[in-house]
Amino acid sequence: MINYIWAFLVAVSVITGILTGNIDSVTSAAFEGANSAVTTVLSFAGAVVMWCGMLKIAEKSGLTRAFTAVIRPITGILFPKLDKNSPAISAISMNMIANILGLANAATPLGLKAMTELEKLNSKKGTASDEMCMFVVLNTASIQIIPSTLIAIRASLGSQNPAEIIVPVWITSIITAFCACAVTRLYSCSDGRRL
């Protein structure tokens, strides 16, 4: 659907540019937008690469096992049907850690791994289990202690104080994650239980 919306907006822009005699402005704006997008991506790519490297170092050093142990009480509450030593819990914990550090790009492959492991445990293949739903909600409404990607984007766009968003991000992400997880638990109990 979004492809149709973008195609419609581009078509309207081109037609309007032709009808008003400003097609040169439309063309130059399109190229300026493309250049700006590439510059923005390259300017915050360094921060993302640095944090991905830090996460890999943490994984190799065994620090992620320690993080997984720290997060285990939370994962035990949110995913009570999963064995605490299952590969799914490990992948979920690593995804949560990446999200807590604000590493959305690092969290994506870990999230895919977690969903793959959850699908292996799913008794109804092709239908999302309660654990899958909880993971998607938790991943989407993740708590971020260091919103590094957002800070990097703000810095690349010339913000005077790109880190000033940290406290508002903490507040909104904690409230959002708590509410989203509570509602998911309330409506996802397949055996008829309610939170």
Short mmCIF file of C-alpha atoms in Angstrom, two decimals:
data_model
loop_
_atom_site.label_atom_id
_atom_site.label_comp_id
_atom_site.label_asym_id
_atom_site.label_seq_id
_atom_site.Cartn_x
_atom_site.Cartn_y
_atom_site.Cartn_z
CA MET A 1 0.00 0.00 0.00
CA ILE A 2 2.79 2.43 0.86
CA ASN A 3 4.25 1.92 -2.62
CA TYR A 4 1.01 3.17 -4.15
CA ILE A 5 1.00 6.20 -1.86
CA TRP A 6 4.59 7.11 -2.81
CA ALA A 7 3.88 6.55 -6.50
CA PHE A 8 0.80 8.79 -6.23
CA LEU A 9 2.79 11.56 -4.49
CA VAL A 10 5.57 11.40 -7.08
CA ALA A 11 3.05 11.49 -9.94
CA VAL A 12 1.21 14.48 -8.41
CA SER A 13 4.53 16.30 -7.94
CA VAL A 14 5.62 15.72 -11.53
CA ILE A 15 2.22 16.66 -12.99
CA THR A 16 2.03 19.78 -10.80
CA GLY A 17 5.59 20.71 -11.82
CA ILE A 18 4.71 20.36 -15.51
CA LEU A 19 1.44 22.29 -15.23
CA THR A 20 3.03 25.16 -13.27
CA GLY A 21 6.23 25.26 -15.33
CA ASN A 22 8.38 24.27 -12.34
CA ILE A 23 9.53 20.83 -13.50
CA ASP A 24 13.16 21.94 -13.08
CA SER A 25 12.48 22.66 -9.40
CA VAL A 26 10.84 19.24 -8.97
CA THR A 27 13.83 17.52 -10.59
CA SER A 28 16.41 19.40 -8.52
CA ALA A 29 14.41 18.75 -5.31
CA ALA A 30 14.36 15.03 -6.11
CA PHE A 31 18.15 14.93 -6.54
CA GLU A 32 18.74 17.07 -3.43
CA GLY A 33 16.53 14.72 -1.41
CA ALA A 34 18.41 11.66 -2.65
CA ASN A 35 21.78 13.27 -1.84
CA SER A 36 20.55 14.29 1.61
CA ALA A 37 19.36 10.74 2.32
CA VAL A 38 22.73 9.25 1.40
CA THR A 39 24.62 11.86 3.46
CA THR A 40 22.40 11.26 6.49
CA VAL A 41 22.78 7.47 6.31
CA LEU A 42 26.56 7.68 5.95
CA SER A 43 26.89 10.19 8.79
CA PHE A 44 25.22 7.94 11.39
CA ALA A 45 26.54 4.67 9.98
CA GLY A 46 29.72 5.09 12.03
CA ALA A 47 27.82 5.12 15.32
CA VAL A 48 25.80 2.05 14.34
CA VAL A 49 28.92 0.16 13.24
CA MET A 50 30.68 1.06 16.50
CA TRP A 51 27.81 -0.24 18.64
CA CYS A 52 27.45 -3.40 16.53
CA GLY A 53 31.17 -4.02 17.09
CA MET A 54 30.77 -3.44 20.83
CA LEU A 55 27.91 -5.94 20.91
CA LYS A 56 30.04 -8.52 19.06
CA ILE A 57 32.88 -7.99 21.56
CA ALA A 58 30.40 -8.43 24.43
CA GLU A 59 29.18 -11.66 22.84
CA LYS A 60 32.70 -13.06 22.36
CA SER A 61 33.80 -12.08 25.88
CA GLY A 62 30.84 -13.77 27.55
CA LEU A 63 29.38 -10.47 28.71
CA THR A 64 26.15 -11.27 26.89
CA ARG A 65 25.71 -14.38 29.04
CA ALA A 66 25.92 -12.13 32.07
CA PHE A 67 23.35 -9.76 30.54
CA THR A 68 21.12 -12.73 29.75
CA ALA A 69 21.33 -13.81 33.40
CA VAL A 70 20.44 -10.29 34.54
CA ILE A 71 17.46 -10.15 32.16
CA ARG A 72 16.33 -13.70 33.04
CA PRO A 73 13.79 -12.59 35.70
CA ILE A 74 12.11 -10.33 33.13
CA THR A 75 12.15 -12.95 30.38
CA GLY A 76 10.83 -15.50 32.88
CA ILE A 77 7.80 -13.30 33.55
CA LEU A 78 7.20 -12.33 29.92
CA PHE A 79 7.86 -15.79 28.47
CA PRO A 80 6.81 -18.27 31.18
CA LYS A 81 6.33 -21.19 28.76
CA LEU A 82 9.92 -21.08 27.48
CA ASP A 83 12.74 -23.08 29.04
CA LYS A 84 15.28 -20.69 30.58
CA ASN A 85 18.11 -22.38 28.66
CA SER A 86 16.41 -22.46 25.27
CA PRO A 87 18.06 -20.80 22.27
CA ALA A 88 14.92 -18.68 21.92
CA ILE A 89 15.45 -17.07 25.35
CA SER A 90 19.09 -16.39 24.50
CA ALA A 91 18.15 -14.71 21.21
CA ILE A 92 15.33 -12.75 22.88
CA SER A 93 17.72 -11.58 25.61
CA MET A 94 20.32 -10.46 23.07
CA ASN A 95 17.63 -8.62 21.11
CA MET A 96 16.47 -6.90 24.31
CA ILE A 97 20.05 -5.87 25.13
CA ALA A 98 20.56 -4.44 21.64
CA ASN A 99 17.29 -2.53 21.93
CA ILE A 100 18.17 -1.27 25.42
CA LEU A 101 21.39 0.12 23.95
CA GLY A 102 19.40 1.70 21.12
CA LEU A 103 20.97 -0.48 18.43
CA ALA A 104 17.99 -1.05 16.19
CA ASN A 105 20.16 -2.27 13.32
CA ALA A 106 21.98 -4.72 15.57
CA ALA A 107 18.69 -5.86 17.11
CA THR A 108 17.13 -6.81 13.77
CA PRO A 109 19.18 -9.96 13.04
CA LEU A 110 18.82 -11.00 16.68
CA GLY A 111 15.06 -10.50 16.42
CA LEU A 112 14.91 -12.66 13.30
CA LYS A 113 16.91 -15.36 15.09
CA ALA A 114 14.53 -15.18 18.07
CA MET A 115 11.48 -15.52 15.82
CA THR A 116 13.07 -18.49 14.04
CA GLU A 117 13.68 -20.19 17.39
CA LEU A 118 10.15 -19.38 18.59
CA GLU A 119 8.69 -20.84 15.38
CA LYS A 120 10.58 -24.08 16.04
CA LEU A 121 8.79 -24.30 19.41
CA ASN A 122 5.41 -23.31 17.98
CA SER A 123 2.83 -26.11 17.94
CA LYS A 124 0.66 -24.29 15.36
CA LYS A 125 3.04 -23.62 12.49
CA GLY A 126 2.17 -20.53 10.50
CA THR A 127 0.17 -19.01 13.38
CA ALA A 128 1.80 -16.66 15.85
CA SER A 129 2.11 -18.15 19.33
CA ASP A 130 1.63 -16.14 22.52
CA GLU A 131 5.41 -15.95 22.88
CA MET A 132 5.81 -14.65 19.33
CA CYS A 133 3.19 -11.96 19.93
CA MET A 134 4.84 -10.93 23.19
CA PHE A 135 8.24 -10.76 21.52
CA VAL A 136 6.97 -8.59 18.66
CA VAL A 137 5.30 -6.22 21.13
CA LEU A 138 8.38 -6.12 23.36
CA ASN A 139 10.67 -5.55 20.38
CA THR A 140 8.46 -2.79 18.99
CA ALA A 141 8.00 -0.96 22.30
CA SER A 142 11.52 -1.59 23.53
CA ILE A 143 13.04 0.30 26.44
CA GLN A 144 16.10 2.24 25.35
CA ILE A 145 18.72 3.40 27.84
CA ILE A 146 21.01 4.71 25.12
CA PRO A 147 19.05 5.73 21.99
CA SER A 148 22.30 5.79 20.00
CA THR A 149 20.76 5.63 16.53
CA LEU A 150 18.45 8.55 17.27
CA ILE A 151 21.29 10.53 18.83
CA ALA A 152 23.46 9.84 15.78
CA ILE A 153 20.69 10.99 13.42
CA ARG A 154 20.20 14.19 15.45
CA ALA A 155 23.97 14.84 15.46
CA SER A 156 24.19 14.29 11.69
CA LEU A 157 21.42 16.83 11.15
CA GLY A 158 23.23 19.49 13.19
CA SER A 159 21.49 19.30 16.58
CA GLN A 160 23.21 21.47 19.20
CA ASN A 161 22.54 18.87 21.91
CA PRO A 162 21.69 15.55 20.26
CA ALA A 163 21.63 13.64 23.57
CA GLU A 164 18.99 15.86 25.22
CA ILE A 165 16.31 13.34 24.22
CA ILE A 166 17.60 10.62 26.56
CA VAL A 167 15.29 11.26 29.53
CA PRO A 168 12.11 11.67 27.42
CA VAL A 169 13.04 8.45 25.58
CA TRP A 170 13.43 6.64 28.92
CA ILE A 171 10.06 7.83 30.16
CA THR A 172 8.11 7.09 26.99
CA SER A 173 9.78 3.75 26.27
CA ILE A 174 9.25 2.45 29.83
CA ILE A 175 5.58 3.47 29.87
CA THR A 176 4.99 2.13 26.35
CA ALA A 177 6.73 -1.20 27.00
CA PHE A 178 4.91 -1.76 30.29
CA CYS A 179 1.48 -0.97 28.83
CA ALA A 180 2.09 -2.97 25.64
CA CYS A 181 3.32 -6.05 27.52
CA ALA A 182 0.45 -5.88 30.03
CA VAL A 183 -2.16 -5.68 27.28
CA THR A 184 -0.48 -8.49 25.34
CA ARG A 185 -0.45 -10.73 28.42
CA LEU A 186 -4.05 -9.84 29.16
CA TYR A 187 -5.29 -10.87 25.71
CA SER A 188 -2.85 -13.61 24.72
CA CYS A 189 -3.39 -16.31 27.32
CA SER A 190 -4.48 -19.17 25.09
CA ASP A 191 -5.68 -21.35 27.96
CA GLY A 192 -8.29 -18.80 29.01
CA ARG A 193 -6.28 -17.38 31.93
CA ARG A 194 -6.01 -13.65 32.31
CA LEU A 195 -3.27 -11.61 33.92
#
